[in-house]
Amino acid sequence: MGAPSLTPIPAKKYCPKEPPDSCRLFYPEDPIKIVRGQGQYLYDEQGAEYLDCINNVAHVGHCHPLVVQAAHGQNQVLNTNSRYLHDNIVDYAQRLSETLPQKLCVFYFLNSGSEANDLALRLARQYTGHWDVVVLDHAYHGHLSSLIDISPYKFRDLDGQKEWVHVAPLPDTYRGLYREDHPNPAGAYAGEVKRVVNSVQEKGRKIAAFFVESLPSVAGQVIPPAGYFPEVAEHIHRAGGLFVADEIQVGFGRVGKHFWAFQLQGEDFVPDIVTMGKSIGNGHPVACVATTQAVARAFEATGVEYFNTFGGSPVSCAVGLAVLHVLEKEQLQAHAASVGSVLMELLRQQKAKHPIIGDVRGIGLFIGVDLIKDEATREPATEEANYMVSRLKENYILLSTDGPWRNVLKFKPPMCFSVDNARHVVAKMDTILTDMEEKVRSCETLRLQP
Amino acid sequence: MGAPSLTPIPAKKYCPKEPPDSCRLFYPEDPIKIVRGQGQYLYDEQGAEYLDCINNVAHVGHCHPLVVQAAHGQNQVLNTNSRYLHDNIVDYAQRLSETLPQKLCVFYFLNSGSEANDLALRLARQYTGHWDVVVLDHAYHGHLSSLIDISPYKFRDLDGQKEWVHVAPLPDTYRGLYREDHPNPAGAYAGEVKRVVNSVQEKGRKIAAFFVESLPSVAGQVIPPAGYFPEVAEHIHRAGGLFVADEIQVGFGRVGKHFWAFQLQGEDFVPDIVTMGKSIGNGHPVACVATTQAVARAFEATGVEYFNTFGGSPVSCAVGLAVLHVLEKEQLQAHAASVGSVLMELLRQQKAKHPIIGDVRGIGLFIGVDLIKDEATREPATEEANYMVSRLKENYILLSTDGPWRNVLKFKPPMCFSVDNARHVVAKMDTILTDMEEKVRSCETLRLQP
């Protein structure tokens, strides 16, 4: 062994040329350098305060002192893997179980929503002995190989659809197959899933799972009609598959009325697997899969252990517990319900005033504003949505777009977002929309004057 | 919207029955409840101090105050995603680049070694346009679906080997095809990879990557003969594939002589992709993929962004920077080299004394002690290894086994492990081995007296 040296290779510049960029910044033309966060506010290096309407990861507010302190308290004492006994993991599982239907009583802890969905896929395949997956159109379930395969939002642009993946129509009552004028959109969309299931079975293939975000987000902040999930679950269960509710973006009280968004689908509806991420750790990398004993036992029966180096560490669990504690202490679920109601009402008033707003949909602090070029065709107003986002940024409001045409303004702010914040954003939107309309009118006037 | 309630489902007991257990505890018959950690020591609820010889995640020591403080400092100020500019991510990439060959100058930040290896697989496939992977026998590269597929350690017990996965022999000069008496084991084992590559190509298949831990760990703390990687890389490159060095268990100065374990293979050897995890954040969920601009550009060219919610957050990067700072400040790489040398020498003395020790192999603070039943056959002494681990635990020393027969005692302690610690463990091992030999002798004596 030669003489050891700490830095064997001489220091050098980061990269000879501009590095490639696969992670896109917000406002790529004029990115923001954020240096501080507190509650629903972010601050740039000049000290300018931005209102954050989109970061659902900072669930109980950026840098919440109780969450930060919980992490620090545990980080100082012990941060190791789950090969040893520790109270935090038991307490956390216990506390999470209190928010879920009794059937969902086994918990796996991981580092990211993607890891959670990948494990859900493994669990479903192991339990059912089947391989295929049904997903909704435009869905996104994570950045791992296995999840890109079940995310039409991603695989459409990459190597295409795997033979074991089957896409059902998005239950979007504004832009989809069955709309607000349909007598039973829940049944009609569930019937579409049944049709997909039948065609899969006709090919001799077998369904392991139906994956769905309880409220599809990148698909355009879609609110599936109530009763859709229970009917879909019937079709999926009859085919021997499991129902996986992806709550990564929408769980933990965001919808206000319930703690979990899947509960909007019917009081008695219980998925077979629920996946959690993002908001669960308020920014600390935590995720969880909750499932039934039957599913867990089938997985255990393989004899192959599941071990996750960081998942379920005393620190991750302490942070998760602190988030639940703050949610309860500050009554943020009720807060989301009341602030969300005000915001929805204000946005509906805007819809009545500005024809570019085609649809305002949402529940609690999960809201989409669908911008259109034309009321009859509902043609997406993509450029206008982009323009809105950039004008709002000039007004120190961080909002972004989603949906297949990126024409849906999305609200999913930290849960401490206030009624004043709602009034402020909507007033700015009103000003910008009025301004846009005036510009259009003056252009038309110009065109009338040759 | 009905009246919101915070906890819609009444609190209840965690689980009606004993929950299934897919994550195995250490010492499952008599697990330890660890409540505190410091440096290379862990403490149970009675305050008993255990010497930790195995936790390579707590790289610079459990709860290192500078790392804990870095996390806390940043957690108080800002913890958000990488959609905004932030100095930490640039500083961290810069600092990591200083430890690596210049060619590896693009960095992706993630939450776990598994996420890193999954991304490495995607990068390799995108760059090469090929699909197949060559791995070493008994390898383990992570818990995700895609990685179980390339981990013989896992897939052998599950649904078997995928048609796109090809297994080359482990370059183990103690138990493998070519041993310490072979004139050129590096060339011989690389020739085996070439043979695999040829047979893949004869089937009309194409190789995207060769994945290898720079020092195979779960395969039994194996030290591949120097020169093996460069020769393998030649064969893999000729087939159009990439060389992926998995440094998740062994990187960051552990091998003492170099910062990265792949550097043991030859001063000029540069992998196409390096994956990092575990030790990188001293317990905080951080991971990284380093690669070349060419590979990154091919990935970027898909037009599909890579976004990781927590990866590259200001907190993760602050923690990563703190770990690098402590490594340098406390000269832990040099420390690993010198303590590792002492430990190797002490263990070699034990080998000379106790015939159950068949092989002592290692470098820096990555060491394996291969226990055998018989010198001629090298039959693995699995029960004896288990017994050793449980006797060491009674002596407050945490050590564990690895390898296909779980007969290899593995050392991969926090890097602050001292010469005194080394002397202490080896003295206890000596006592236990002597005791075991005496027991065997007295049984033999008993058998001689009818």
mmCIF file of C-alpha atoms in Angstrom, chain B residues 8-140:
data_model
loop_
_atom_site.group_PDB
_atom_site.id
_atom_site.type_symbol
_atom_site.label_atom_id
_atom_site.label_comp_id
_atom_site.label_asym_id
_atom_site.label_seq_id
_atom_site.Cartn_x
_atom_site.Cartn_y
_atom_site.Cartn_z
ATOM 1 C CA PRO B 8 -61.405 11.254 9.934
ATOM 2 C CA ILE B 9 -60.840 7.701 11.104
ATOM 3 C CA PRO B 10 -60.860 6.905 14.826
ATOM 4 C CA ALA B 11 -57.493 6.097 16.379
ATOM 5 C CA LYS B 12 -56.878 2.406 16.810
ATOM 6 C CA LYS B 13 -54.145 -0.054 17.600
ATOM 7 C CA TYR B 14 -51.263 -0.261 15.133
ATOM 8 C CA CYS B 15 -51.975 -3.723 13.793
ATOM 9 C CA PRO B 16 -54.425 -6.407 14.928
ATOM 10 C CA LYS B 17 -51.757 -9.106 14.891
ATOM 11 C CA GLU B 18 -47.998 -9.275 14.753
ATOM 12 C CA PRO B 19 -47.030 -7.420 11.573
ATOM 13 C CA PRO B 20 -45.202 -9.247 8.775
ATOM 14 C CA ASP B 21 -41.524 -8.534 8.714
ATOM 15 C CA SER B 22 -39.684 -8.160 5.447
ATOM 16 C CA CYS B 23 -36.901 -6.084 6.967
ATOM 17 C CA ARG B 24 -34.696 -8.307 9.034
ATOM 18 C CA LEU B 25 -33.185 -7.081 12.251
ATOM 19 C CA PHE B 26 -29.644 -7.748 13.277
ATOM 20 C CA TYR B 27 -29.601 -10.472 15.952
ATOM 21 C CA PRO B 28 -33.244 -11.401 15.291
ATOM 22 C CA GLU B 29 -33.338 -13.760 18.318
ATOM 23 C CA ASP B 30 -32.227 -11.005 20.666
ATOM 24 C CA PRO B 31 -32.351 -7.671 18.853
ATOM 25 C CA ILE B 32 -30.688 -4.570 20.238
ATOM 26 C CA LYS B 33 -32.470 -1.332 20.881
ATOM 27 C CA ILE B 34 -29.952 1.334 19.981
ATOM 28 C CA VAL B 35 -30.823 4.803 21.245
ATOM 29 C CA ARG B 36 -27.647 6.801 20.731
ATOM 30 C CA GLY B 37 -24.620 6.915 18.452
ATOM 31 C CA GLN B 38 -21.341 8.754 18.544
ATOM 32 C CA GLY B 39 -18.253 8.235 16.398
ATOM 33 C CA GLN B 40 -17.716 4.494 16.069
ATOM 34 C CA TYR B 41 -19.928 3.687 19.064
ATOM 35 C CA LEU B 42 -23.609 2.858 19.478
ATOM 36 C CA TYR B 43 -25.411 2.786 22.830
ATOM 37 C CA ASP B 44 -28.414 0.715 23.852
ATOM 38 C CA GLU B 45 -31.203 1.772 26.185
ATOM 39 C CA GLN B 46 -29.261 0.531 29.213
ATOM 40 C CA GLY B 47 -26.321 2.674 28.184
ATOM 41 C CA ALA B 48 -24.143 -0.247 27.072
ATOM 42 C CA GLU B 49 -21.534 0.833 24.534
ATOM 43 C CA TYR B 50 -21.163 -1.210 21.351
ATOM 44 C CA LEU B 51 -18.243 -0.880 18.960
ATOM 45 C CA ASP B 52 -19.657 -0.530 15.442
ATOM 46 C CA CYS B 53 -17.476 -2.400 12.915
ATOM 47 C CA ILE B 54 -20.027 -2.478 10.109
ATOM 48 C CA ASN B 55 -21.864 0.785 9.540
ATOM 49 C CA ASN B 56 -20.269 2.306 6.463
ATOM 50 C CA VAL B 57 -23.185 4.749 6.206
ATOM 51 C CA ALA B 58 -22.038 6.631 9.309
ATOM 52 C CA HIS B 59 -18.896 7.279 7.299
ATOM 53 C CA VAL B 60 -17.243 10.037 9.350
ATOM 54 C CA GLY B 61 -18.763 8.727 12.570
ATOM 55 C CA HIS B 62 -22.254 8.526 14.020
ATOM 56 C CA CYS B 63 -23.770 11.971 14.651
ATOM 57 C CA HIS B 64 -20.647 13.848 13.654
ATOM 58 C CA PRO B 65 -21.265 17.348 15.067
ATOM 59 C CA LEU B 66 -20.076 19.205 11.942
ATOM 60 C CA VAL B 67 -22.380 17.182 9.705
ATOM 61 C CA VAL B 68 -25.305 17.516 12.109
ATOM 62 C CA GLN B 69 -24.709 21.265 12.332
ATOM 63 C CA ALA B 70 -24.508 21.622 8.547
ATOM 64 C CA ALA B 71 -27.884 19.914 8.193
ATOM 65 C CA HIS B 72 -29.417 22.053 10.923
ATOM 66 C CA GLY B 73 -27.960 25.295 9.633
ATOM 67 C CA GLN B 74 -29.409 24.691 6.180
ATOM 68 C CA ASN B 75 -32.696 23.162 7.412
ATOM 69 C CA GLN B 76 -33.416 26.382 9.291
ATOM 70 C CA VAL B 77 -32.882 28.540 6.231
ATOM 71 C CA LEU B 78 -34.070 26.706 3.108
ATOM 72 C CA ASN B 79 -34.851 23.186 1.966
ATOM 73 C CA THR B 80 -36.405 23.138 -1.456
ATOM 74 C CA ASN B 81 -36.017 21.431 -4.809
ATOM 75 C CA SER B 82 -33.499 22.107 -7.550
ATOM 76 C CA ARG B 83 -35.887 24.140 -9.743
ATOM 77 C CA TYR B 84 -34.280 27.293 -8.346
ATOM 78 C CA LEU B 85 -30.629 28.269 -8.418
ATOM 79 C CA HIS B 86 -28.666 27.571 -5.260
ATOM 80 C CA ASP B 87 -24.960 27.798 -4.434
ATOM 81 C CA ASN B 88 -24.861 24.531 -2.474
ATOM 82 C CA ILE B 89 -25.544 22.323 -5.484
ATOM 83 C CA VAL B 90 -22.845 24.055 -7.530
ATOM 84 C CA ASP B 91 -20.329 24.018 -4.662
ATOM 85 C CA TYR B 92 -21.027 20.368 -4.008
ATOM 86 C CA ALA B 93 -20.668 19.326 -7.639
ATOM 87 C CA GLN B 94 -17.447 21.351 -7.817
ATOM 88 C CA ARG B 95 -16.057 19.727 -4.678
ATOM 89 C CA LEU B 96 -16.996 16.212 -5.830
ATOM 90 C CA SER B 97 -15.429 16.866 -9.225
ATOM 91 C CA GLU B 98 -12.132 17.585 -7.490
ATOM 92 C CA THR B 99 -12.048 13.999 -6.227
ATOM 93 C CA LEU B 100 -12.761 12.428 -9.619
ATOM 94 C CA PRO B 101 -10.988 12.115 -12.969
ATOM 95 C CA GLN B 102 -11.687 15.220 -15.047
ATOM 96 C CA LYS B 103 -13.826 13.290 -17.546
ATOM 97 C CA LEU B 104 -16.475 12.642 -14.875
ATOM 98 C CA CYS B 105 -17.796 16.181 -14.625
ATOM 99 C CA VAL B 106 -21.588 15.929 -14.754
ATOM 100 C CA PHE B 107 -23.474 15.162 -11.545
ATOM 101 C CA TYR B 108 -27.034 14.049 -10.839
ATOM 102 C CA PHE B 109 -28.159 14.184 -7.221
ATOM 103 C CA LEU B 110 -30.603 11.694 -5.781
ATOM 104 C CA ASN B 111 -31.752 10.168 -2.490
ATOM 105 C CA SER B 112 -30.322 6.663 -2.408
ATOM 106 C CA GLY B 113 -27.750 4.411 -3.964
ATOM 107 C CA SER B 114 -30.637 2.485 -5.501
ATOM 108 C CA GLU B 115 -31.934 5.592 -7.223
ATOM 109 C CA ALA B 116 -28.381 6.250 -8.432
ATOM 110 C CA ASN B 117 -27.942 2.793 -9.946
ATOM 111 C CA ASP B 118 -31.371 2.973 -11.585
ATOM 112 C CA LEU B 119 -30.405 6.273 -13.204
ATOM 113 C CA ALA B 120 -27.036 4.805 -14.257
ATOM 114 C CA LEU B 121 -28.946 2.051 -16.037
ATOM 115 C CA ARG B 122 -31.148 4.614 -17.813
ATOM 116 C CA LEU B 123 -28.112 6.707 -18.794
ATOM 117 C CA ALA B 124 -26.244 3.706 -20.169
ATOM 118 C CA ARG B 125 -29.227 2.514 -22.170
ATOM 119 C CA GLN B 126 -29.918 5.939 -23.558
ATOM 120 C CA TYR B 127 -26.298 6.579 -24.517
ATOM 121 C CA THR B 128 -25.640 3.200 -26.094
ATOM 122 C CA GLY B 129 -29.059 2.458 -27.514
ATOM 123 C CA HIS B 130 -28.475 -1.052 -26.157
ATOM 124 C CA TRP B 131 -30.450 -2.878 -23.474
ATOM 125 C CA ASP B 132 -28.433 -5.714 -21.934
ATOM 126 C CA VAL B 133 -26.346 -5.658 -18.781
ATOM 127 C CA VAL B 134 -23.409 -7.762 -17.608
ATOM 128 C CA VAL B 135 -23.011 -8.136 -13.846
ATOM 129 C CA LEU B 136 -20.855 -10.180 -11.527
ATOM 130 C CA ASP B 137 -22.139 -13.247 -9.780
ATOM 131 C CA HIS B 138 -23.553 -12.622 -6.287
ATOM 132 C CA ALA B 139 -23.706 -8.878 -6.942
ATOM 133 C CA TYR B 140 -26.196 -6.580 -5.233
#
